[in-house]
Short mmCIF file of C-alpha atoms in Angstrom, two decimals:
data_model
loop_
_atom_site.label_atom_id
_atom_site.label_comp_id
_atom_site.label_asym_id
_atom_site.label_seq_id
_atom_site.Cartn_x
_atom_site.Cartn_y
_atom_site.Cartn_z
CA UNK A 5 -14.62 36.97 -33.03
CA UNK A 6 -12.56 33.95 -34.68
CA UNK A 7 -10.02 34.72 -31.32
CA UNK A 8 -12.70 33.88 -28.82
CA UNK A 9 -14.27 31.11 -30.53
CA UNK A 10 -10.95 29.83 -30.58
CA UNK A 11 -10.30 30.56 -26.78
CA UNK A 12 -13.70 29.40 -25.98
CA UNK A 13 -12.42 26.13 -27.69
CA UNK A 14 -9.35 25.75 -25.82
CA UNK A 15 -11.25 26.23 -22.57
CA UNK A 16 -13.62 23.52 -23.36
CA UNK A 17 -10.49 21.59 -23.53
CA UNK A 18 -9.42 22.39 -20.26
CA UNK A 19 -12.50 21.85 -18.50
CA UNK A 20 -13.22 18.20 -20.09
CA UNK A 21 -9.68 17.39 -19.82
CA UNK A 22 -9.27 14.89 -17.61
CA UNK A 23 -12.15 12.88 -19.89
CA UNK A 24 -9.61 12.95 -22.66
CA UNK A 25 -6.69 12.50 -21.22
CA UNK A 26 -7.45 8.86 -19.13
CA UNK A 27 -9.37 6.48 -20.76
CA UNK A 28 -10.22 3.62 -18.44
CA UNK A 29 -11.40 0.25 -18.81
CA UNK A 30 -12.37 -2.32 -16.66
CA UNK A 31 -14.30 -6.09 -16.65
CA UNK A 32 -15.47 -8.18 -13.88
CA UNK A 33 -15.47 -12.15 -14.10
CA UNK A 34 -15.10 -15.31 -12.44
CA UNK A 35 -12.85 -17.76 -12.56
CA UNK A 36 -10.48 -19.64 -11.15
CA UNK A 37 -12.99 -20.33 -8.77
CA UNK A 38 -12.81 -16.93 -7.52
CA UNK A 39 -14.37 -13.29 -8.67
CA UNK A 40 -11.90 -11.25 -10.95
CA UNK A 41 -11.91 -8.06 -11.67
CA UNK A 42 -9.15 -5.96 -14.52
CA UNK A 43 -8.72 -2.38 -15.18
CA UNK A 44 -6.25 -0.97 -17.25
CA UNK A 45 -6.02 3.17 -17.87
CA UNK A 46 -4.95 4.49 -21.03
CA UNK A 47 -5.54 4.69 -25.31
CA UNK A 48 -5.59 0.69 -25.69
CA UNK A 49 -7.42 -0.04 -22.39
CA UNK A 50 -10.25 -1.92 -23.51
CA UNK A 51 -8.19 -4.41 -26.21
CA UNK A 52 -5.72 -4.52 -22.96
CA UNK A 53 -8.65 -5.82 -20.85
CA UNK A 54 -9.87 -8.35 -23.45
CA UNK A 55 -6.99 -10.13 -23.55
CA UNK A 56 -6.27 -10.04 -20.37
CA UNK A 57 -9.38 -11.77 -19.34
CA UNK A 58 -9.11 -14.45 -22.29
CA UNK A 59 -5.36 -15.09 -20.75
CA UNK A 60 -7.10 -15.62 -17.56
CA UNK A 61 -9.17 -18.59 -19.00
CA UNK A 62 -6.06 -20.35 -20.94
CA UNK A 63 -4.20 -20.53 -17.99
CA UNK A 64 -7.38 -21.55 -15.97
CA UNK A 65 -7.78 -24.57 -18.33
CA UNK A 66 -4.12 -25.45 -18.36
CA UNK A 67 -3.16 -25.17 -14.21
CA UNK A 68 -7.07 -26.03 -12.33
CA UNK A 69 -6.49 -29.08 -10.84
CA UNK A 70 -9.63 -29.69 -10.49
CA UNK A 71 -10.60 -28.76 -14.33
CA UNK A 72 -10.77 -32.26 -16.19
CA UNK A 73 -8.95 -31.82 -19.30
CA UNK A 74 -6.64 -28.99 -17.60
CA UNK A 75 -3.21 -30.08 -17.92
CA UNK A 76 -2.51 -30.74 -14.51
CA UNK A 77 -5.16 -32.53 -14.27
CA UNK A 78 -4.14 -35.06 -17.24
CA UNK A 79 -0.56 -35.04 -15.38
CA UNK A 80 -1.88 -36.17 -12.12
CA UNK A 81 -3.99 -38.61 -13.71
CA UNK A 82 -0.98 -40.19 -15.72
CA UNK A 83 1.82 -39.31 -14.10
CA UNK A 84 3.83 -37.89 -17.03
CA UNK A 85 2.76 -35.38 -19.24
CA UNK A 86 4.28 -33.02 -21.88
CA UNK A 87 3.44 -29.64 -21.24
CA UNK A 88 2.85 -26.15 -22.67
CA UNK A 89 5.22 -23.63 -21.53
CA UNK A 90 3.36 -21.58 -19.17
CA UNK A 91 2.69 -25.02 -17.07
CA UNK A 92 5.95 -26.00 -16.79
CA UNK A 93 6.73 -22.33 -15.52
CA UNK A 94 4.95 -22.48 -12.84
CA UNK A 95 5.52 -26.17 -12.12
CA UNK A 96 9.29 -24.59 -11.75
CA UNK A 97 8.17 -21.57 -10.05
CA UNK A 98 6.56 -24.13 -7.36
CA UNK A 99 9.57 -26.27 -7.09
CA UNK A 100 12.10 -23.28 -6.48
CA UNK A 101 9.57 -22.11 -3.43
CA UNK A 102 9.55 -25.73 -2.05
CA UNK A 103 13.35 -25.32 -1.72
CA UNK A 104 13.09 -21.70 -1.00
CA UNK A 105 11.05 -22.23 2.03
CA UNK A 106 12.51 -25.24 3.50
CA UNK A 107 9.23 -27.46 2.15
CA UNK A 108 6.47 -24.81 3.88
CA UNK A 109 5.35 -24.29 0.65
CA UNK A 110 4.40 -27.83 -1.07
CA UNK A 111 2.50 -28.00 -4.32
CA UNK A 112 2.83 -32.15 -4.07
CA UNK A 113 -0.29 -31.42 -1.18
CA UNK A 114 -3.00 -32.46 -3.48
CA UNK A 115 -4.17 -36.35 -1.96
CA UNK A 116 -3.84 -34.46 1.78
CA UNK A 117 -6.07 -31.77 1.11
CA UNK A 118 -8.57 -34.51 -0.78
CA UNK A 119 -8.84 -35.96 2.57
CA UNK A 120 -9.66 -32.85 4.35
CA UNK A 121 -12.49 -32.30 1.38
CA UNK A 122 -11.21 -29.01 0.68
CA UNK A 123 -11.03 -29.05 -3.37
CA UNK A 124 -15.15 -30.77 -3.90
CA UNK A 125 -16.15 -28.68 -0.60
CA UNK A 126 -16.96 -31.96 0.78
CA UNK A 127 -15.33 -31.35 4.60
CA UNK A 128 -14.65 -33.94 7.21
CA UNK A 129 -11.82 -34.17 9.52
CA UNK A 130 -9.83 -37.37 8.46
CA UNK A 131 -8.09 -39.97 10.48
CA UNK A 132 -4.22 -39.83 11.44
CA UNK A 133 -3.53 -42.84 9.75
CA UNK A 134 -5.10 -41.57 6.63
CA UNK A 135 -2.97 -38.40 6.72
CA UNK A 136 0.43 -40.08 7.72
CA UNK A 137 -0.53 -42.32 4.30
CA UNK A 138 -1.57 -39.48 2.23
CA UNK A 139 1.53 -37.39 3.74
CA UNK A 140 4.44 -40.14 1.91
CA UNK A 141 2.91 -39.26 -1.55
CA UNK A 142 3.53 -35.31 -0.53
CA UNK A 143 7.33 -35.16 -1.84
CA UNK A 144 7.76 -32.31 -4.50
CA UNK A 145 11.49 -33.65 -4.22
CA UNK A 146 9.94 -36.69 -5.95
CA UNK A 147 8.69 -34.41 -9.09
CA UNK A 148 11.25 -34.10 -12.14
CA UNK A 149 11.04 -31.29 -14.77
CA UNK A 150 12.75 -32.92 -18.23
CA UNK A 151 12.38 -30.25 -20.82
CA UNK A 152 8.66 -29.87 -21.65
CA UNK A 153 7.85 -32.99 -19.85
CA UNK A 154 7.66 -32.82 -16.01
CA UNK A 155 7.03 -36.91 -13.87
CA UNK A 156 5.76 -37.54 -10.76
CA UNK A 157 7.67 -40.47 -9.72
CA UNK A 158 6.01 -41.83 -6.53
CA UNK A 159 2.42 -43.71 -7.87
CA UNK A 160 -0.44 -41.92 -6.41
CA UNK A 161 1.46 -38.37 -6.24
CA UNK A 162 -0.62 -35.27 -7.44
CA UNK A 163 -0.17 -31.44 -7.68
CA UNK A 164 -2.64 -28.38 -7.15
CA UNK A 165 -1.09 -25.20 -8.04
CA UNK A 166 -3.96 -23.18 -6.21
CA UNK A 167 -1.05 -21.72 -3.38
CA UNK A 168 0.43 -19.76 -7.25
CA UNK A 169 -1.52 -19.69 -10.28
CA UNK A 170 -3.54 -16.60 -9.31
CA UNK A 171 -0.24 -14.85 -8.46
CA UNK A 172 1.59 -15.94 -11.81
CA UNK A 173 -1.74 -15.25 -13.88
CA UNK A 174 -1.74 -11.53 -12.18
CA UNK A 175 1.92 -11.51 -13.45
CA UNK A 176 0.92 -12.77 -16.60
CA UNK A 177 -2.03 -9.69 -16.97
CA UNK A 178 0.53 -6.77 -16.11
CA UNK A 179 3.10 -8.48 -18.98
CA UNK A 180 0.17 -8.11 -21.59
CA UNK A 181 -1.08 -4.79 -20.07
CA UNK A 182 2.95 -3.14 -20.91
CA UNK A 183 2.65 -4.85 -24.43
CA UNK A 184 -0.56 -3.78 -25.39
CA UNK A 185 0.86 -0.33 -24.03
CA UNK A 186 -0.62 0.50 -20.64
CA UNK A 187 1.26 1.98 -18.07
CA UNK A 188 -1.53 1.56 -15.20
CA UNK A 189 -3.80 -0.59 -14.23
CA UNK A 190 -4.67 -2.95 -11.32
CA UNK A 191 -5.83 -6.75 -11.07
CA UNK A 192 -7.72 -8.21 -8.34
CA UNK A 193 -7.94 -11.95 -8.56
CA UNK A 194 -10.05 -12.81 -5.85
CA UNK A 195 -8.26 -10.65 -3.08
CA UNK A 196 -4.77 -11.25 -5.01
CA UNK A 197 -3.98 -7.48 -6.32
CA UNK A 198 -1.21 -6.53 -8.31
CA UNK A 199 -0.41 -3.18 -9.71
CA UNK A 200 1.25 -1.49 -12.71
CA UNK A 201 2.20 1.72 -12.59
CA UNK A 202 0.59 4.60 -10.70
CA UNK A 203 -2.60 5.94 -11.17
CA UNK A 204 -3.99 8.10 -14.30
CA UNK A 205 -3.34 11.44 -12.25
CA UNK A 206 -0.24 10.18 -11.11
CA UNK A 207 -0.99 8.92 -7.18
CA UNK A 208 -0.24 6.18 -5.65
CA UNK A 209 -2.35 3.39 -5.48
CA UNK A 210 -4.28 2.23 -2.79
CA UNK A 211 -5.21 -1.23 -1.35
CA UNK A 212 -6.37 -2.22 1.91
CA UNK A 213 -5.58 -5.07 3.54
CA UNK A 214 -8.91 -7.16 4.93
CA UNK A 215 -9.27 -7.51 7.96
CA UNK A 216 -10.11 -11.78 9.24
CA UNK A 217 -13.04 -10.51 11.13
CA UNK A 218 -14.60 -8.89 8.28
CA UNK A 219 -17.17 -6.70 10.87
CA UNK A 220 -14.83 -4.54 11.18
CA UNK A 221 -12.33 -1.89 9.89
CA UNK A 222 -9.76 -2.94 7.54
CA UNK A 223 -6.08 -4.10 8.97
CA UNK A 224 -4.66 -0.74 7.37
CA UNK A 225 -4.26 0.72 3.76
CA UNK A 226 -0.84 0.68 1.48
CA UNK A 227 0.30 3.52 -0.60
CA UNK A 228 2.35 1.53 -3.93
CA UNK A 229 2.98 1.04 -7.26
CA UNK A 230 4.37 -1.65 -9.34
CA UNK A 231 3.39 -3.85 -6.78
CA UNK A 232 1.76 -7.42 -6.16
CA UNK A 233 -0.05 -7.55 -2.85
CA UNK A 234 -1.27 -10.99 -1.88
CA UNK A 235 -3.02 -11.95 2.08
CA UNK A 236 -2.95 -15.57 3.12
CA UNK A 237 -5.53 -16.36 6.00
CA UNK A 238 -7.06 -19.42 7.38
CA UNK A 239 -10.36 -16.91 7.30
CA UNK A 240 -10.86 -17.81 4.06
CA UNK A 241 -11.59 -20.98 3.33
CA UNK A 242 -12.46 -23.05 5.84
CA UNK A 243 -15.62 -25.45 7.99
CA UNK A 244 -16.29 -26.42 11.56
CA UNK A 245 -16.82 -29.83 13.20
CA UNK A 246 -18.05 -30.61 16.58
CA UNK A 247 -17.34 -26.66 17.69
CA UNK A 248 -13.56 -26.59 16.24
CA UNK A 249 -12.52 -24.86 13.21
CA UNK A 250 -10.53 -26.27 10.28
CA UNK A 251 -8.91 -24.02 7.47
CA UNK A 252 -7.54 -25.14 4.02
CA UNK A 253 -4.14 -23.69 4.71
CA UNK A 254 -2.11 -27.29 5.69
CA UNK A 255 1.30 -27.10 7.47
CA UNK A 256 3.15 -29.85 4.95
CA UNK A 257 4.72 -31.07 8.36
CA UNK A 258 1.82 -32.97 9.88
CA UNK A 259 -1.27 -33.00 7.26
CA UNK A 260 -3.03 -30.57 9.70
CA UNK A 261 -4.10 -27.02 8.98
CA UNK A 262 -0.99 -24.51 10.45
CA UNK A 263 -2.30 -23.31 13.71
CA UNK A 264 0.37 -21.12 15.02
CA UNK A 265 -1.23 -17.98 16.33
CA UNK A 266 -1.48 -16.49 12.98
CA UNK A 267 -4.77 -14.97 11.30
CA UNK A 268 -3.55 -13.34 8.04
CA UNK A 269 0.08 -13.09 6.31
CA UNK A 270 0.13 -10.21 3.44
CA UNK A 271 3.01 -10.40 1.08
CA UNK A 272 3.96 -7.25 -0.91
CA UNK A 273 6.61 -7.42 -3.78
CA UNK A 274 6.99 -6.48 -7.25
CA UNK A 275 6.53 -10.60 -8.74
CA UNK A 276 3.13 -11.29 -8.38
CA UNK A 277 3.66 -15.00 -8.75
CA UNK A 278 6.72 -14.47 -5.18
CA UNK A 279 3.90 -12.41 -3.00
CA UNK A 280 1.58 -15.71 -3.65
CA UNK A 281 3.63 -18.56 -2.95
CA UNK A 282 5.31 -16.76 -0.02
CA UNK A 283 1.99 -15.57 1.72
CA UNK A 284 0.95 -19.53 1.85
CA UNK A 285 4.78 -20.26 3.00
CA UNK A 286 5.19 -17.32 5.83
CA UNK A 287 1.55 -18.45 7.00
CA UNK A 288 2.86 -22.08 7.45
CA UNK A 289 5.90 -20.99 8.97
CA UNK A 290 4.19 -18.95 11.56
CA UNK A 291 5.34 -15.49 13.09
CA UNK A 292 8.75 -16.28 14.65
CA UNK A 293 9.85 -18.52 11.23
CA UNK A 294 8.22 -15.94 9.16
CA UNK A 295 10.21 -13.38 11.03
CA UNK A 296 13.08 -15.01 10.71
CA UNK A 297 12.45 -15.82 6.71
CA UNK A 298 11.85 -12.10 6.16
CA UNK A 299 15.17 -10.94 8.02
CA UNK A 300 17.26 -13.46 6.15
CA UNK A 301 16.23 -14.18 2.59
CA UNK A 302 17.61 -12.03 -0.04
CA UNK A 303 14.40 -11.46 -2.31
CA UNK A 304 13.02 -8.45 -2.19
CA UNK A 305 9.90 -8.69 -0.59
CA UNK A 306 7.87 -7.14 2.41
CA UNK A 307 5.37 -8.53 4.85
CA UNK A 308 2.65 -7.64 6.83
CA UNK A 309 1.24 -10.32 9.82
CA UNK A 310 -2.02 -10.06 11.78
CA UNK A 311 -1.91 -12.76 14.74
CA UNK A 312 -4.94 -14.02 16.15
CA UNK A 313 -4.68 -12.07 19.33
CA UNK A 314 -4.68 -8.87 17.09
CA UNK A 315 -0.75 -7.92 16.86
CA UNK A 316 0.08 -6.44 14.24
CA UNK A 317 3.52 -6.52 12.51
CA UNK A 318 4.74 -5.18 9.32
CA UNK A 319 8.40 -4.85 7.89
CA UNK A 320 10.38 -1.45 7.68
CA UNK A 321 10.39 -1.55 3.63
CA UNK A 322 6.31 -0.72 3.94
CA UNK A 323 6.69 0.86 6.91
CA UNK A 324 6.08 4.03 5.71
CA UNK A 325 3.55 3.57 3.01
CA UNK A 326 1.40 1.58 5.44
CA UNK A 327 -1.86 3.17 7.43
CA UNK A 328 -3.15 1.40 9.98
CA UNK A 329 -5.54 2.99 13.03
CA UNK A 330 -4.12 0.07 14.94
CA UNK A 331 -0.34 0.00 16.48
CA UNK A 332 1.96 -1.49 14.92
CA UNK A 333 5.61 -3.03 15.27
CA UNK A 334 8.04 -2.69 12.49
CA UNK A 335 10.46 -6.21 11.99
CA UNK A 336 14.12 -5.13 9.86
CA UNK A 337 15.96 -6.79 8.02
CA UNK A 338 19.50 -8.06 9.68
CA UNK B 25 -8.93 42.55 -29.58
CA UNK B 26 -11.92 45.22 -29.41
CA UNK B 27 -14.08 45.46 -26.37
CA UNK B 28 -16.51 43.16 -27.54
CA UNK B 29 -13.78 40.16 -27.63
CA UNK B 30 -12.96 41.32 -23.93
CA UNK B 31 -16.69 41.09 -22.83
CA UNK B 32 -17.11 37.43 -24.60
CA UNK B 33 -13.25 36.35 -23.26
CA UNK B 34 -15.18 37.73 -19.55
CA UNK B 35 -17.99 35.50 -19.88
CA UNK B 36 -16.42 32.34 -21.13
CA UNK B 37 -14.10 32.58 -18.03
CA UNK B 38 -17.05 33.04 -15.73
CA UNK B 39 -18.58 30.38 -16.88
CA UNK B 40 -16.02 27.96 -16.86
CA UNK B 41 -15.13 28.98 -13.41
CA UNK B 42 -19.16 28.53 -12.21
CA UNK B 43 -18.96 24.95 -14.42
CA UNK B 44 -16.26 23.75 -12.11
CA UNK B 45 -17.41 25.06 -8.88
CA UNK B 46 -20.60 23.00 -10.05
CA UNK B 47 -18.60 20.05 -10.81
CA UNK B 48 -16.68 20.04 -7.75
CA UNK B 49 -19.90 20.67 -5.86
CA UNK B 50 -21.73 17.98 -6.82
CA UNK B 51 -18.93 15.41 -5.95
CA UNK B 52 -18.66 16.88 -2.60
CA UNK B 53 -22.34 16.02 -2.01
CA UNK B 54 -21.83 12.16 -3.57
CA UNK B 55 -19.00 11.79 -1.06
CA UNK B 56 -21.50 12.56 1.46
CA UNK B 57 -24.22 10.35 -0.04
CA UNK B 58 -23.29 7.18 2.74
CA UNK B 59 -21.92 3.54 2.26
CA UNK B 60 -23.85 1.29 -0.28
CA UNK B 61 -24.40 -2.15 -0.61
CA UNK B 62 -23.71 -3.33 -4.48
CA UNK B 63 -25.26 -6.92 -5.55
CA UNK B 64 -24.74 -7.99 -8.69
CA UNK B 65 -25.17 -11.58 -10.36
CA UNK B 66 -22.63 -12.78 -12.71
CA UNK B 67 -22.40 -9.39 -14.92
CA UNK B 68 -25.31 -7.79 -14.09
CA UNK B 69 -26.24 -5.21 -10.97
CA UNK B 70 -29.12 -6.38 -9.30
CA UNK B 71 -29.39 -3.42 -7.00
CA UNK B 72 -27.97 -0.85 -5.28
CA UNK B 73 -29.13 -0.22 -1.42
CA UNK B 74 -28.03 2.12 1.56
CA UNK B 75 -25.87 0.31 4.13
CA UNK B 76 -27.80 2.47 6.83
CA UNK B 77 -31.14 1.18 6.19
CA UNK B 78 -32.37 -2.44 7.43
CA UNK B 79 -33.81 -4.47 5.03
CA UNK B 80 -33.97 -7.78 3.63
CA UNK B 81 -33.60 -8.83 0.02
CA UNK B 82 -33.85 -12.24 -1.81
CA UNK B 83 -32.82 -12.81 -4.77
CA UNK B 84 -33.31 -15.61 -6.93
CA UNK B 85 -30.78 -16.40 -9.88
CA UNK B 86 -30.92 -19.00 -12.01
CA UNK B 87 -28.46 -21.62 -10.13
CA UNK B 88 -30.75 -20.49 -6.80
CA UNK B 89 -31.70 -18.12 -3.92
CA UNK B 90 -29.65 -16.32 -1.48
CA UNK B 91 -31.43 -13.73 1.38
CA UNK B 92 -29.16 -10.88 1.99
CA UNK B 93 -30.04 -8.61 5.41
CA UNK B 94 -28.85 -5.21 5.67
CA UNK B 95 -28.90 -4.52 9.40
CA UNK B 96 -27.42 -1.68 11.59
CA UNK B 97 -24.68 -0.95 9.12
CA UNK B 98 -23.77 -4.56 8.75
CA UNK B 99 -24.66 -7.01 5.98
CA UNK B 100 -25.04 -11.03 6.02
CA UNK B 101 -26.33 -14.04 3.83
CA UNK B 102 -29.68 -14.76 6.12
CA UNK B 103 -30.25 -18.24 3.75
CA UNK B 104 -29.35 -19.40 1.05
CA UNK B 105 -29.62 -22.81 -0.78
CA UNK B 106 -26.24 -23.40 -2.05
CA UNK B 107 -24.25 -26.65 -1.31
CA UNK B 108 -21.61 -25.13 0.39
CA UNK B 109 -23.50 -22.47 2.10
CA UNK B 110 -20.06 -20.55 2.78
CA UNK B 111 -21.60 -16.89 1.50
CA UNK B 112 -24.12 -17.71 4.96
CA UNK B 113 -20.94 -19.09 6.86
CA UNK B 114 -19.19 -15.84 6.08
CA UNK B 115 -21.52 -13.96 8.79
CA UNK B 116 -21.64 -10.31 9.07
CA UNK B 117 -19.48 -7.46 7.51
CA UNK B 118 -18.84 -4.47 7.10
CA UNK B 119 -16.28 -3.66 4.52
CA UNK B 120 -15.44 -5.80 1.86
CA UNK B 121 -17.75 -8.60 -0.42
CA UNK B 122 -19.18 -11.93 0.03
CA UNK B 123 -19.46 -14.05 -3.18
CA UNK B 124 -21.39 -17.10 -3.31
CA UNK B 125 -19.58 -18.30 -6.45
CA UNK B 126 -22.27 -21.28 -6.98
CA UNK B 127 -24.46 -18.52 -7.49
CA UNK B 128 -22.37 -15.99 -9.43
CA UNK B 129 -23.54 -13.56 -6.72
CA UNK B 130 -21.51 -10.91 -5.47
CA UNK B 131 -22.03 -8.69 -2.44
CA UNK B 132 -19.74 -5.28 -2.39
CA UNK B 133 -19.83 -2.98 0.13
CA UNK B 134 -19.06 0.40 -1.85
CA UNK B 135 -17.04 2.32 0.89
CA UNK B 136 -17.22 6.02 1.12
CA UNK B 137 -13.85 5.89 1.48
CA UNK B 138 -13.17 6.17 -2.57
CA UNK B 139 -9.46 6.09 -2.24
CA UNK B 140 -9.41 2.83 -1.87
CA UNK B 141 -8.42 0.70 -5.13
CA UNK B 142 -8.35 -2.76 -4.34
CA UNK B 143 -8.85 -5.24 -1.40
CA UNK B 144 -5.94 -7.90 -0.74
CA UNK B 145 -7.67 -10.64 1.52
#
């Protein structure tokens, strides 16, 4: 009798297994003026997911922009601050992607898009003059990193990290989620989603890519792991005057949001902090320079666009992990 | 092992084997059970309803109201009386959310499709 009681033990076991085995954990907030939501799988899940979330908030408090008391804030109101380390990381992080992409992405933006109303949702369309004025303070060139203490040496100049905090801080979350032990999860900031690991039973993960007009199917679905996914649209934030539409995404050329046949840019890479800035940067750029930035840069990234007269083209790294019920063309590297 | 272990060994297997059938059953039928539309406020659900079936809901939270339709398979933000109105602006859909983020309210569409993880957008 002791043998079966055993055996009827052990198959208990088996049958609840999976409810032993994976122990998941997951919290939904917002911030960064955007919903959030964390999961991590395994033993330390929940302590994983704490601190993730209070992470979240620090860097909130340091990088908003719009946060009085952040330190960006205090920067752009002073125009020389010391500051913590994770600031001045991504203050560098923002620099190097200025260079990177030949100025398409520009974190100096901040008195342009003020104009435009974009950060207190107060829209109007400003005038030229205004935007050529606002455009001369726009030099990230004119920003100087000294240590801990980073300038901004033309008077009136101001940052907004917006186009790469939420890609950093989902960096930041997978860092704590190896310490504290995990070796999955997922992290959707807001539609930024980065990855760690595979799923509990060993799968791939899944994320779909939205599609602009949101009545209807999804653009396609990826199959990764280890992997920060980030789409860049003019669908997302933007308001419409006298029948014409005007999205927060601004070309750093002219003042004026990028029109350039694009709808969405998705960038997929391992940095979650690289698939941010470049989405903003490849959407700015447009198909052709996005093309073109794809085929000759040397960081390992892939990209998926969506052009407003519904082309779709994704690059041959993804190729095969992407599922889309719409054609497709696949752009290589040279 | 005597006879009698045999028997019990017999039974514990059929059971286990009728416990999973059961199991794998009744997620069948969930999969079936249709698209839902999830609205929660800050942390908490407010309610769960079928994609497939009109209706209209308003909700009032504490920061305000927003009227959410559910029609033909499609759900918008009818009115609502936040400053930037952009959950209204967002029109219809039919996968993803709307958030009005004055409000704290969120508006999933739970997919049948349950393979899918995350939403980049």
């Amino acid at each position: 009798m002791k043998k079966v009681l055993a055996l009827t033990f052990i198959m208990i076991i088996f049958l609840s297994g999976c409810s032993f085995g994976s122990y998941s954990y997951s919290d939904s907030f917002f911030a960064m003026d955007t919903y959030m939501s964390v999961t991590a799988n395994g033993a330390n899940a929940q302590s994983a997911v704490k601190k993730a979330k209070k992470q979240v908030l620090r860097l909130e408090n340091l990088l908003s922009a719009h946060k009085e008391k952040s330190e960006v804030y205090r920067l752009n109101k002073n125009g020389s601050e010391k500051l913590s380390n994770d600031t001045i990381k991504v203050i560098k992080n923002a620099l190097k992607f200025s260079r990177l992409t030949n100025g398409a992405f520009n974190p100096a933006m901040l008195p342009v898009t003020k104009l435009w109303g974009f950060p207190d949702k107060k829209y109007r369309v400003p005038k030229k003059s205004e935007i050529e004025n606002a455009l001369k303070l726009a030099k990230p060139e004119k920003i100087s990193v000294n240590k801990n203490e980073v300038t901004l040496n033309l008077k009136g100049e101001e940052i907004d990290l917006g186009a790469i905090a939420k890609g950093y801080t989902s960096s930041k979350i997978i860092e704590i989620f190896k310490r504290e032990g995990i070796e999955s999860g997922i992290v959707n900031l807001g539609g930024n989603v980065q990855t760690l690991g595979a799923k509990p039973d060993g799968s791939l993960w899944t994320v779909a890519i939205e599609n602009p007009d949101k009545n209807s199917e999804y653009l396609g679905k990826l199959k990764i792991k280890d992997k920060a996914v980030v789409t860049s649209g003019g669908y997302e934030r933007n308001f419409t005057k006298n029948g014409k539409m005007y999205h927060h995404i601004l070309n750093p050329e002219n003042g004026y949001p990028a029109e350039n046949g694009l709808s969405s840019v998705t960038v997929i890479s391992e940095d979650g902090t690289l698939s941010d800035a470049l989405s903003t940067s490849l959407f700015v750029m447009g198909k052709n320079g996005a093309e073109r930035f794809y085929k000759k840069s040397e960081k390992d990234f892939d990209i998926i666009l969506y052009t407003e007269g519904g082309k779709l083209t994704v690059s041959q790294g993804i190729a095969d992990s992407f599922n889309s019920q719409l054609d497709f063309d696949i752009v290589k590297k040279d | 092992m005597n006879k009698r272990d045999f028997i019990a060994i017999g039974i514990v297997i059929i059971l286990s084997a009728l416990g999973f059938i059961f199991l794998n059953f009744n997620l069948k039928n969930d999969a079936q059970g249709g698209e839902t539309v999830k609205i929660s406020v800050g942390a908490d659900i407010y309610g769960t309803y079928p994609l497939n079936e009109n209706d209209e809901i308003k909700i009032n939270t504490k920061n305000g109201f927003n009227t959410v339709v559910i029609e033909n398979g499609s759900v918008f933000v009818k009115d609502a009386d936040c400053r930037d109105r952009y959950c209204v602006r967002q029109g219809k859909i039919r996968n993803g959310s709307i958030i009005c983020l004055p409000h704290r309210l969120v508006i999933e569409i739970e997919s049948n499709d349950k393979s899918i993880d995350a939403v980049a957008g």
